[in-house]
Amino acid sequence: MTMHSSSETTALLDGIRAFIEPASLRTDADSALLYGRDWTRLYQPNPLAVVLPGTIEQVRQLVCYANDHRLALVPSGGRTGLSGAAVASHGELVVSLERMNRILDFDAVDRSVTCQAGTVTEALQNFAREQGLSYPVDFASRGSSHIGGNIATNAGGIKVVRYGLTRDWVTGLKVVTGRGDLLDLNRGLIKNASGYDLRHLFIGSEGTLGIIVEATLKLTRPLHEPNVMVLGVPDLNGLMAIYGVLRGALELSAFEFFSELALRHVLKKGLHRPFETATPYYVLTEFENPAGRFTDQALQLFEHCTEQGWLVDGVISQSEQQAKELWRLREDISESIAEHQPYKNDISVRISRVPALLEEIDHLLAREYPNFEVLWYGHIGDGNLHINILKPAEMATATFAENCGAVSEHLFATLQRHGGSISAEHGVGLTKKPYLHYTRDATEVGYLRALKQVFDPNGIMNPGKIFD
Ligand code: S2G
Ligand code: ZN
């Protein structure tokens, strides 16, 4: 896909105006900046224009038009992504689903909700709560992210240890393929053994196979009186030992960790320490505790882990308000460091490999990043680490990205030895594309390309994302 001359641009836009109302086609600079990028700040947004379809039929017309004119499309949700998958920097047409944001159907017997792709995640969570149920996939960007984008990246977040990922909650999907065909996949069925399940191809496809326009999602019962514990951990060795003890006795819904360095950035924003002691690492865990039935057990486990030297201090929430405040120590990390333009790693290994991996990369990062501030945090309970290197204020972004990219080669080679993934939940997009081979071998990438050819034969769907 190439950039367009001004006469080509005029002709292309006039063609779109034939089936999209003027107010839903934006060519102004502010819209280009707002809709032309996600939360990454490594790429200069430069879309041809931004179009906001209101119906599935308009989405289909856009895809057919794009095929006829070999016009690249970048599907756009809440643009909270961190790998550049929603970046339009080469004259692509951004297709924003934000106008298609309605909840269309709910069935209490099925415990199922159908919504348009542009539904904000938090709006769906609130709707489920109003029905006495829960949509349990949760993360800090819930107020901005769209369900369509959550599905396109198979979003994970903070409750994966109990509820799994977005993939586990999608029971139906309507997509417009890169050919312009509308597929109505699985239609909310629990069982459907009628051949390949194409739904699961689109989940995590990052807009490269087609555009998700509607989703049917399962709901579940809400957590009963969850309690939050934050534990002070002296070293990485104890982390997974604590996890093993707690998960064996309590119904955990979260097992997160973060370093003292990460905590200090959150504290700068006005939050308070969970307890007096400052420790190198912290665990934040959440467990169901109806009527305080498990409080004594949790305290006994706390004592046991303390006797083993795995933790040195801790606090258990005494109220819903305190639980929320403790969660902010973990959830506010990302926002509190954004000003430092962090180079983000989002890696995963099997849980059993976490201790060995932590040991190896701790040494690697200390050796390779002696002068950079490295923050550790993430969903350690499902094997997912977020390692963020903060850009020194005086260092140019390009120089910093080059330095970190070089270290990433070492990090991903280590990860490969542990059978891990270079991207646990943030997707590949643009930022992790150069490193895909550490996780998917050439044969497998060949199959990915073959599938892309089936669904998007003219290569108009989000070209350049995941692989070239
Ligand atoms: C998290 C949010 C994005 C980031 O905090 O779990 O997935 O900054 C992240 O890494
Ligand atoms: Zn995360």
Short mmCIF file of C-alpha atoms and ligand atoms in Angstrom, two decimals:
data_model
loop_
_atom_site.label_atom_id
_atom_site.label_comp_id
_atom_site.label_asym_id
_atom_site.label_seq_id
_atom_site.Cartn_x
_atom_site.Cartn_y
_atom_site.Cartn_z
CA MET A 1 0.00 0.00 0.00
CA THR A 2 1.42 3.38 -0.93
CA MET A 3 0.66 6.96 0.01
CA HIS A 4 -1.77 8.74 -2.30
CA SER A 5 -1.30 11.84 -4.47
CA SER A 6 -3.68 14.70 -3.71
CA SER A 7 -5.76 13.97 -6.82
CA GLU A 8 -5.96 10.29 -5.89
CA THR A 9 -6.92 11.28 -2.34
CA THR A 10 -9.71 13.54 -3.61
CA ALA A 11 -11.04 10.81 -5.90
CA LEU A 12 -10.87 8.18 -3.14
CA LEU A 13 -12.71 10.39 -0.65
CA ASP A 14 -15.35 11.38 -3.19
CA GLY A 15 -15.98 7.69 -3.80
CA ILE A 16 -16.47 7.07 -0.06
CA ARG A 17 -18.85 10.02 0.19
CA ALA A 18 -21.14 8.17 -2.18
CA PHE A 19 -22.13 5.84 0.68
CA ILE A 20 -20.90 7.48 3.89
CA GLU A 21 -22.58 10.63 5.20
CA PRO A 22 -20.22 13.68 5.31
CA ALA A 23 -20.21 13.91 9.14
CA SER A 24 -18.83 10.37 9.30
CA LEU A 25 -15.82 11.02 7.07
CA ARG A 26 -13.13 13.13 8.74
CA THR A 27 -10.04 14.57 7.08
CA ASP A 28 -9.01 17.20 9.65
CA ALA A 29 -5.60 17.12 11.35
CA ASP A 30 -7.04 16.62 14.85
CA SER A 31 -8.94 13.51 13.76
CA ALA A 32 -5.84 12.20 11.98
CA LEU A 33 -3.85 12.50 15.22
CA LEU A 34 -6.60 11.18 17.49
CA TYR A 35 -7.63 8.20 15.33
CA GLY A 36 -4.28 7.53 13.63
CA ARG A 37 -2.50 5.95 16.60
CA ASP A 38 -2.93 3.89 19.74
CA TRP A 39 -1.13 4.37 23.09
CA THR A 40 2.27 3.81 21.46
CA ARG A 41 4.17 6.97 20.68
CA LEU A 42 6.80 5.56 18.33
CA TYR A 43 5.00 6.19 15.02
CA GLN A 44 3.81 9.36 13.26
CA PRO A 45 0.06 9.03 12.51
CA ASN A 46 -0.71 9.81 8.86
CA PRO A 47 -4.04 8.31 7.75
CA LEU A 48 -5.73 9.14 4.44
CA ALA A 49 -8.87 9.93 6.47
CA VAL A 50 -11.07 8.59 9.28
CA VAL A 51 -14.43 7.01 8.53
CA LEU A 52 -17.03 6.14 11.16
CA PRO A 53 -19.58 3.67 9.75
CA GLY A 54 -22.90 3.32 11.58
CA THR A 55 -24.02 -0.04 10.21
CA ILE A 56 -22.65 -3.42 9.21
CA GLU A 57 -23.74 -2.66 5.64
CA GLN A 58 -21.59 0.47 5.61
CA VAL A 59 -18.63 -1.57 6.90
CA ARG A 60 -19.19 -4.06 4.09
CA GLN A 61 -19.38 -1.25 1.51
CA LEU A 62 -16.11 0.21 2.86
CA VAL A 63 -14.29 -3.13 2.62
CA CYS A 64 -15.59 -3.74 -0.93
CA TYR A 65 -14.60 -0.19 -1.93
CA ALA A 66 -11.16 -0.68 -0.37
CA ASN A 67 -10.67 -3.90 -2.35
CA ASP A 68 -11.69 -2.20 -5.60
CA HIS A 69 -9.22 0.63 -4.97
CA ARG A 70 -6.51 -1.32 -3.14
CA LEU A 71 -7.01 1.04 -0.22
CA ALA A 72 -5.50 -0.12 3.11
CA LEU A 73 -7.88 -0.15 6.09
CA VAL A 74 -6.94 0.12 9.78
CA PRO A 75 -9.80 -0.97 12.07
CA SER A 76 -9.97 1.27 15.13
CA GLY A 77 -11.56 0.66 18.56
CA GLY A 78 -10.56 2.43 21.76
CA ARG A 79 -6.95 2.65 20.53
CA THR A 80 -5.59 1.66 23.95
CA GLY A 81 -3.20 -0.83 22.31
CA LEU A 82 0.50 -0.85 23.17
CA SER A 83 2.02 -2.51 20.12
CA GLY A 84 1.04 -0.11 17.32
CA ALA A 85 -1.63 -2.40 15.83
CA ALA A 86 -4.05 0.56 15.44
CA VAL A 87 -1.45 2.94 13.97
CA ALA A 88 -2.21 4.39 10.52
CA SER A 89 1.03 6.01 9.33
CA HIS A 90 1.03 5.17 5.60
CA GLY A 91 -2.10 6.79 4.19
CA GLU A 92 -4.45 4.03 5.35
CA LEU A 93 -8.15 4.71 5.90
CA VAL A 94 -8.97 4.39 9.60
CA VAL A 95 -12.30 2.62 10.13
CA SER A 96 -13.51 3.60 13.58
CA LEU A 97 -16.28 1.46 15.12
CA GLU A 98 -17.05 4.04 17.82
CA ARG A 99 -20.52 4.83 16.41
CA MET A 100 -21.44 1.12 16.53
CA ASN A 101 -21.53 0.99 20.33
CA ARG A 102 -24.92 -0.44 21.30
CA ILE A 103 -25.82 -3.45 23.42
CA LEU A 104 -28.21 -5.32 21.12
CA ASP A 105 -29.50 -8.30 23.10
CA PHE A 106 -29.37 -10.01 26.50
CA ASP A 107 -30.70 -13.40 27.54
CA ALA A 108 -30.81 -14.29 31.25
CA VAL A 109 -31.23 -18.00 30.52
CA ASP A 110 -28.19 -18.10 28.23
CA ARG A 111 -26.40 -15.58 30.49
CA SER A 112 -25.37 -14.02 27.22
CA VAL A 113 -25.13 -10.50 25.81
CA THR A 114 -24.73 -9.38 22.19
CA CYS A 115 -23.17 -5.98 21.54
CA GLN A 116 -21.69 -3.97 18.71
CA ALA A 117 -17.89 -3.88 18.41
CA GLY A 118 -17.65 -0.24 19.48
CA THR A 119 -19.15 -0.93 22.91
CA VAL A 120 -16.79 0.38 25.60
CA THR A 121 -15.61 -2.47 27.86
CA GLU A 122 -16.73 -0.71 31.05
CA ALA A 123 -20.21 -0.08 29.57
CA LEU A 124 -20.56 -3.82 29.01
CA GLN A 125 -19.29 -4.56 32.54
CA ASN A 126 -21.84 -2.10 33.97
CA PHE A 127 -24.66 -3.61 31.87
CA ALA A 128 -23.79 -7.10 33.14
CA ARG A 129 -23.76 -5.83 36.74
CA GLU A 130 -27.23 -4.32 36.23
CA GLN A 131 -28.45 -7.80 35.24
CA GLY A 132 -26.92 -9.25 38.44
CA LEU A 133 -24.12 -10.83 36.42
CA SER A 134 -20.49 -10.07 35.52
CA TYR A 135 -18.36 -9.73 32.40
CA PRO A 136 -15.14 -10.66 34.23
CA VAL A 137 -12.36 -9.81 31.76
CA ASP A 138 -10.88 -6.68 33.30
CA PHE A 139 -7.95 -4.26 32.91
CA ALA A 140 -7.01 -0.66 33.64
CA SER A 141 -8.03 0.64 30.17
CA ARG A 142 -11.66 -0.59 30.63
CA GLY A 143 -13.02 2.97 30.37
CA SER A 144 -11.58 3.56 26.89
CA SER A 145 -11.12 0.18 25.24
CA HIS A 146 -13.79 -1.28 22.94
CA ILE A 147 -15.06 -4.87 22.98
CA GLY A 148 -14.07 -5.17 19.30
CA GLY A 149 -10.50 -4.18 20.12
CA ASN A 150 -10.43 -6.46 23.17
CA ILE A 151 -11.40 -9.35 20.87
CA ALA A 152 -8.99 -8.35 18.10
CA THR A 153 -6.13 -8.48 20.63
CA ASN A 154 -7.51 -11.28 22.86
CA ALA A 155 -7.13 -8.93 25.82
CA GLY A 156 -6.16 -10.52 29.16
CA GLY A 157 -5.75 -8.20 32.13
CA ILE A 158 -5.92 -8.73 35.86
CA LYS A 159 -8.40 -11.61 36.40
CA VAL A 160 -6.97 -14.21 33.98
CA VAL A 161 -5.99 -16.64 36.76
CA ARG A 162 -9.67 -17.27 37.42
CA TYR A 163 -11.49 -16.17 34.26
CA GLY A 164 -9.05 -16.66 31.41
CA LEU A 165 -8.80 -14.29 28.45
CA THR A 166 -11.30 -12.57 26.13
CA ARG A 167 -11.16 -15.65 23.87
CA ASP A 168 -12.80 -17.71 26.62
CA TRP A 169 -15.89 -15.46 26.72
CA VAL A 170 -16.69 -14.97 23.03
CA THR A 171 -19.53 -17.31 22.02
CA GLY A 172 -20.44 -15.55 18.79
CA LEU A 173 -18.80 -13.13 16.37
CA LYS A 174 -20.00 -11.19 13.34
CA VAL A 175 -17.10 -10.15 11.15
CA VAL A 176 -16.69 -8.53 7.74
CA THR A 177 -13.77 -10.37 6.16
CA GLY A 178 -11.10 -8.68 4.08
CA ARG A 179 -13.05 -9.99 1.05
CA GLY A 180 -16.13 -8.03 2.18
CA ASP A 181 -18.12 -11.11 3.23
CA LEU A 182 -20.20 -10.98 6.42
CA LEU A 183 -19.65 -14.10 8.56
CA ASP A 184 -21.93 -14.91 11.51
CA LEU A 185 -19.68 -17.20 13.57
CA ASN A 186 -20.99 -19.69 16.18
CA ARG A 187 -24.03 -17.52 17.04
CA GLY A 188 -23.72 -17.90 20.84
CA LEU A 189 -23.76 -21.70 20.86
CA ILE A 190 -21.96 -23.49 23.71
CA LYS A 191 -21.49 -26.59 21.57
CA ASN A 192 -21.02 -26.57 17.80
CA ALA A 193 -18.96 -29.37 16.28
CA SER A 194 -19.64 -28.38 12.67
CA GLY A 195 -16.06 -27.94 11.46
CA TYR A 196 -13.25 -25.39 11.94
CA ASP A 197 -14.12 -22.70 14.49
CA LEU A 198 -13.33 -19.53 12.49
CA ARG A 199 -14.30 -17.39 15.50
CA HIS A 200 -10.95 -18.27 17.07
CA LEU A 201 -9.02 -17.09 14.02
CA PHE A 202 -10.44 -13.61 14.34
CA ILE A 203 -9.83 -13.45 18.09
CA GLY A 204 -6.29 -12.03 18.37
CA SER A 205 -6.04 -11.23 14.61
CA GLU A 206 -5.38 -7.51 15.26
CA GLY A 207 -7.56 -6.38 12.35
CA THR A 208 -5.50 -8.25 9.75
CA LEU A 209 -8.23 -10.70 8.59
CA GLY A 210 -11.31 -8.46 8.66
CA ILE A 211 -13.36 -6.14 10.86
CA ILE A 212 -15.21 -7.39 13.96
CA VAL A 213 -18.64 -5.72 13.97
CA GLU A 214 -20.64 -7.60 16.63
CA ALA A 215 -19.90 -10.00 19.49
CA THR A 216 -21.91 -12.36 21.66
CA LEU A 217 -20.29 -12.84 25.05
CA LYS A 218 -20.89 -15.16 28.00
CA LEU A 219 -21.50 -13.65 31.44
CA THR A 220 -21.00 -15.20 34.87
CA ARG A 221 -22.00 -14.62 38.50
CA PRO A 222 -20.28 -11.74 40.30
CA LEU A 223 -17.49 -12.42 42.82
CA HIS A 224 -18.81 -12.80 46.37
CA GLU A 225 -17.16 -10.20 48.62
CA PRO A 226 -13.63 -10.33 47.21
CA ASN A 227 -10.80 -9.40 49.56
CA VAL A 228 -7.46 -8.01 48.42
CA MET A 229 -4.12 -8.76 50.07
CA VAL A 230 -0.91 -6.90 49.29
CA LEU A 231 2.22 -8.73 50.49
CA GLY A 232 5.78 -7.41 50.83
CA VAL A 233 8.17 -9.85 49.13
CA PRO A 234 11.96 -9.65 49.75
CA ASP A 235 13.05 -11.45 46.58
CA LEU A 236 11.71 -13.06 43.41
CA ASN A 237 12.19 -16.61 44.72
CA GLY A 238 9.28 -16.36 47.12
CA LEU A 239 6.80 -15.08 44.56
CA MET A 240 5.70 -18.38 43.06
CA ALA A 241 6.02 -20.26 46.36
CA ILE A 242 3.44 -17.86 47.82
CA TYR A 243 1.27 -18.41 44.75
CA GLY A 244 1.42 -22.18 45.20
CA VAL A 245 0.34 -21.95 48.86
CA LEU A 246 -2.47 -19.42 48.33
CA ARG A 247 -3.98 -20.98 45.19
CA GLY A 248 -4.08 -24.33 46.91
CA ALA A 249 -6.34 -23.01 49.66
CA LEU A 250 -8.19 -19.92 48.42
CA GLU A 251 -10.35 -19.19 45.35
CA LEU A 252 -7.98 -16.62 43.81
CA SER A 253 -9.31 -14.22 41.18
CA ALA A 254 -6.01 -12.35 40.77
CA PHE A 255 -2.29 -12.83 41.50
CA GLU A 256 -0.33 -9.78 40.39
CA PHE A 257 3.10 -8.43 41.30
CA PHE A 258 5.03 -5.18 41.02
CA SER A 259 8.42 -3.87 42.10
CA GLU A 260 9.23 -1.13 44.61
CA LEU A 261 10.39 1.04 41.69
CA ALA A 262 6.97 0.69 40.05
CA LEU A 263 5.26 1.46 43.37
CA ARG A 264 7.28 4.66 43.82
CA HIS A 265 5.94 6.03 40.53
CA VAL A 266 2.37 5.32 41.61
CA LEU A 267 2.99 6.88 45.05
CA LYS A 268 4.13 10.09 43.33
CA LYS A 269 0.54 10.41 42.11
CA GLY A 270 -0.70 10.71 45.69
CA LEU A 271 -1.49 7.13 46.71
CA HIS A 272 -0.29 5.66 50.03
CA ARG A 273 2.02 2.75 50.75
CA PRO A 274 0.11 -0.48 51.55
CA PHE A 275 2.15 -0.81 54.80
CA GLU A 276 5.22 0.73 56.45
CA THR A 277 7.85 -1.69 55.18
CA ALA A 278 9.31 -0.99 51.77
CA THR A 279 10.23 -4.30 50.06
CA PRO A 280 11.81 -5.00 46.65
CA TYR A 281 8.61 -6.59 45.33
CA TYR A 282 4.91 -6.76 46.16
CA VAL A 283 2.21 -9.30 45.44
CA LEU A 284 -1.39 -8.18 45.04
CA THR A 285 -3.83 -11.07 45.27
CA GLU A 286 -7.63 -11.20 45.39
CA PHE A 287 -9.79 -14.01 46.68
CA GLU A 288 -13.48 -14.60 47.31
CA ASN A 289 -14.29 -14.24 51.00
CA PRO A 290 -18.07 -14.41 51.52
CA ALA A 291 -18.96 -13.35 55.10
CA GLY A 292 -15.23 -13.40 55.93
CA ARG A 293 -15.32 -17.20 55.88
CA PHE A 294 -11.72 -17.47 54.65
CA THR A 295 -10.12 -14.62 56.60
CA ASP A 296 -8.63 -16.88 59.30
CA GLN A 297 -7.26 -19.24 56.67
CA ALA A 298 -5.76 -16.34 54.71
CA LEU A 299 -4.07 -15.08 57.88
CA GLN A 300 -2.72 -18.55 58.67
CA LEU A 301 -1.29 -18.80 55.16
CA PHE A 302 0.20 -15.34 55.61
CA GLU A 303 1.93 -16.54 58.81
CA HIS A 304 3.19 -19.67 57.08
CA CYS A 305 4.69 -17.71 54.17
CA THR A 306 6.25 -15.28 56.63
CA GLU A 307 7.86 -18.17 58.57
CA GLN A 308 9.27 -19.46 55.27
CA GLY A 309 10.83 -16.03 54.64
CA TRP A 310 8.85 -15.60 51.41
CA LEU A 311 7.20 -12.40 52.65
CA VAL A 312 7.92 -9.82 55.33
CA ASP A 313 4.77 -7.73 55.65
CA GLY A 314 1.26 -7.46 54.31
CA VAL A 315 -2.23 -6.04 54.52
CA ILE A 316 -5.69 -7.50 53.87
CA SER A 317 -8.51 -5.20 52.78
CA GLN A 318 -11.11 -4.44 55.48
CA SER A 319 -13.57 -2.78 53.10
CA GLU A 320 -14.51 -2.51 49.43
CA GLN A 321 -13.05 1.00 49.43
CA GLN A 322 -9.72 -0.22 50.78
CA ALA A 323 -9.70 -3.05 48.23
CA LYS A 324 -10.16 -0.47 45.46
CA GLU A 325 -7.30 1.64 46.87
CA LEU A 326 -5.01 -1.39 47.01
CA TRP A 327 -5.89 -2.29 43.42
CA ARG A 328 -4.88 1.21 42.31
CA LEU A 329 -1.30 0.51 43.46
CA ARG A 330 -1.16 -2.07 40.65
CA GLU A 331 -3.55 -0.69 38.05
CA ASP A 332 -2.19 2.86 38.07
CA ILE A 333 1.38 1.79 37.22
CA SER A 334 0.97 2.04 33.48
CA GLU A 335 -0.52 5.52 33.53
CA SER A 336 1.95 6.78 36.18
CA ILE A 337 4.96 5.93 33.99
CA ALA A 338 3.52 6.95 30.59
CA GLU A 339 5.30 10.32 30.80
CA HIS A 340 8.64 8.45 30.70
CA GLN A 341 7.82 6.96 27.26
CA PRO A 342 8.61 3.44 28.51
CA TYR A 343 9.89 0.71 26.24
CA LYS A 344 7.43 -2.05 27.07
CA ASN A 345 7.99 -5.78 27.18
CA ASP A 346 4.96 -8.00 27.71
CA ILE A 347 6.31 -11.55 27.89
CA SER A 348 4.90 -14.87 29.07
CA VAL A 349 6.07 -18.35 29.99
CA ARG A 350 4.34 -21.35 31.50
CA ILE A 351 3.80 -20.73 35.23
CA SER A 352 6.25 -23.52 36.10
CA ARG A 353 8.98 -21.65 34.20
CA VAL A 354 8.47 -18.29 35.94
CA PRO A 355 11.09 -18.75 38.71
CA ALA A 356 13.84 -19.81 36.28
CA LEU A 357 12.96 -17.02 33.84
CA LEU A 358 12.87 -14.38 36.56
CA GLU A 359 16.31 -15.45 37.74
CA GLU A 360 17.81 -15.32 34.25
CA ILE A 361 16.33 -12.03 33.07
CA ASP A 362 17.00 -10.31 36.38
CA HIS A 363 20.73 -10.82 35.72
CA LEU A 364 20.38 -10.05 32.00
CA LEU A 365 18.58 -6.73 32.54
CA ALA A 366 20.96 -5.65 35.33
CA ARG A 367 23.87 -6.34 32.95
CA GLU A 368 22.32 -4.81 29.83
CA TYR A 369 20.52 -1.86 31.41
CA PRO A 370 22.93 -0.66 34.13
CA ASN A 371 21.90 2.96 33.65
CA PHE A 372 18.20 2.64 32.90
CA GLU A 373 15.28 2.43 35.33
CA VAL A 374 13.66 -0.98 34.80
CA LEU A 375 10.19 -1.57 36.25
CA TRP A 376 8.80 -5.05 36.83
CA TYR A 377 5.09 -5.70 37.18
CA GLY A 378 2.40 -7.90 35.73
CA HIS A 379 0.12 -10.88 35.93
CA ILE A 380 2.65 -13.27 37.45
CA GLY A 381 -0.10 -15.77 38.30
CA ASP A 382 -0.61 -16.54 34.61
CA GLY A 383 3.08 -16.28 33.69
CA ASN A 384 2.89 -12.76 32.20
CA LEU A 385 5.54 -10.15 33.02
CA HIS A 386 5.46 -6.50 31.97
CA ILE A 387 9.05 -5.21 32.00
CA ASN A 388 9.13 -1.48 31.31
CA ILE A 389 12.36 0.42 30.70
CA LEU A 390 11.92 4.16 31.33
CA LYS A 391 13.46 6.51 28.79
CA PRO A 392 16.06 8.81 30.37
CA ALA A 393 14.74 12.36 29.92
CA GLU A 394 17.84 13.49 28.03
CA MET A 395 17.94 10.52 25.63
CA ALA A 396 16.43 10.80 22.12
CA THR A 397 13.49 8.44 21.54
CA ALA A 398 15.14 6.84 18.51
CA THR A 399 18.39 6.18 20.41
CA PHE A 400 16.47 4.77 23.35
CA ALA A 401 14.35 2.52 21.12
CA GLU A 402 17.52 1.29 19.38
CA ASN A 403 19.22 0.50 22.70
CA CYS A 404 16.18 -1.33 24.03
CA GLY A 405 15.63 -3.17 20.76
CA ALA A 406 19.15 -4.57 21.00
CA VAL A 407 18.54 -5.78 24.55
CA SER A 408 15.21 -7.26 23.48
CA GLU A 409 17.13 -9.67 21.24
CA HIS A 410 18.86 -11.07 24.35
CA LEU A 411 15.64 -11.04 26.35
CA PHE A 412 13.68 -12.87 23.65
CA ALA A 413 16.46 -15.40 23.06
CA THR A 414 16.27 -16.22 26.78
CA LEU A 415 12.50 -16.36 26.53
CA GLN A 416 12.69 -18.69 23.53
CA ARG A 417 14.75 -21.15 25.58
CA HIS A 418 11.87 -21.23 28.07
CA GLY A 419 9.25 -21.71 25.34
CA GLY A 420 7.74 -18.31 26.09
CA SER A 421 5.98 -15.66 23.99
CA ILE A 422 7.31 -12.26 23.01
CA SER A 423 3.77 -10.94 23.46
CA ALA A 424 1.52 -12.25 26.23
CA GLU A 425 -1.49 -9.96 25.85
CA HIS A 426 -0.58 -6.70 24.06
CA GLY A 427 -0.29 -8.27 20.62
CA VAL A 428 2.46 -8.03 17.98
CA GLY A 429 1.28 -5.01 15.94
CA LEU A 430 4.35 -3.10 14.78
CA THR A 431 6.51 -3.01 17.91
CA LYS A 432 6.99 -6.78 18.28
CA LYS A 433 6.93 -7.69 14.57
CA PRO A 434 10.76 -7.84 14.25
CA TYR A 435 10.85 -10.41 17.09
CA LEU A 436 7.96 -12.67 16.03
CA HIS A 437 10.42 -15.40 14.97
CA TYR A 438 11.41 -15.94 18.62
CA THR A 439 7.91 -17.27 19.23
CA ARG A 440 6.53 -18.49 15.85
CA ASP A 441 8.87 -20.42 13.52
CA ALA A 442 9.03 -19.86 9.75
CA THR A 443 6.76 -22.80 8.97
CA GLU A 444 4.07 -21.52 11.31
CA VAL A 445 4.37 -17.95 10.00
CA GLY A 446 3.91 -19.45 6.53
CA TYR A 447 0.54 -20.81 7.65
CA LEU A 448 -0.40 -17.43 9.15
CA ARG A 449 0.33 -15.82 5.78
CA ALA A 450 -1.70 -18.47 3.96
CA LEU A 451 -4.67 -17.79 6.23
CA LYS A 452 -4.28 -14.04 5.67
CA GLN A 453 -4.42 -14.77 1.90
CA VAL A 454 -7.72 -16.59 2.32
CA PHE A 455 -9.45 -13.85 4.30
CA ASP A 456 -7.71 -10.79 2.82
CA PRO A 457 -6.44 -11.71 -0.69
CA ASN A 458 -5.74 -8.08 -1.65
CA GLY A 459 -3.87 -7.36 1.58
CA ILE A 460 -6.00 -4.35 2.49
CA MET A 461 -6.59 -5.33 6.13
CA ASN A 462 -4.17 -3.57 8.47
CA PRO A 463 -1.15 -4.29 6.23
CA GLY A 464 2.26 -4.45 7.95
CA LYS A 465 0.89 -5.54 11.34
CA ILE A 466 2.04 -8.82 12.94
CA PHE A 467 4.08 -9.74 9.80
CA ASP A 468 4.80 -8.24 6.36
C1 S2G B 1 -0.89 -3.86 32.77
C2 S2G B 1 -1.24 -2.26 30.97
C3 S2G B 1 -0.48 -1.70 29.90
C4 S2G B 1 1.00 -1.56 30.25
O1 S2G B 1 -0.72 -2.93 33.55
O2 S2G B 1 -1.18 -5.02 33.08
O3 S2G B 1 -1.16 -4.61 30.50
O4 S2G B 1 1.42 -0.47 30.60
C5 S2G B 1 -0.66 -3.59 31.31
O5 S2G B 1 1.77 -2.52 30.18
ZN ZN B 2 -1.14 -6.43 31.55
#
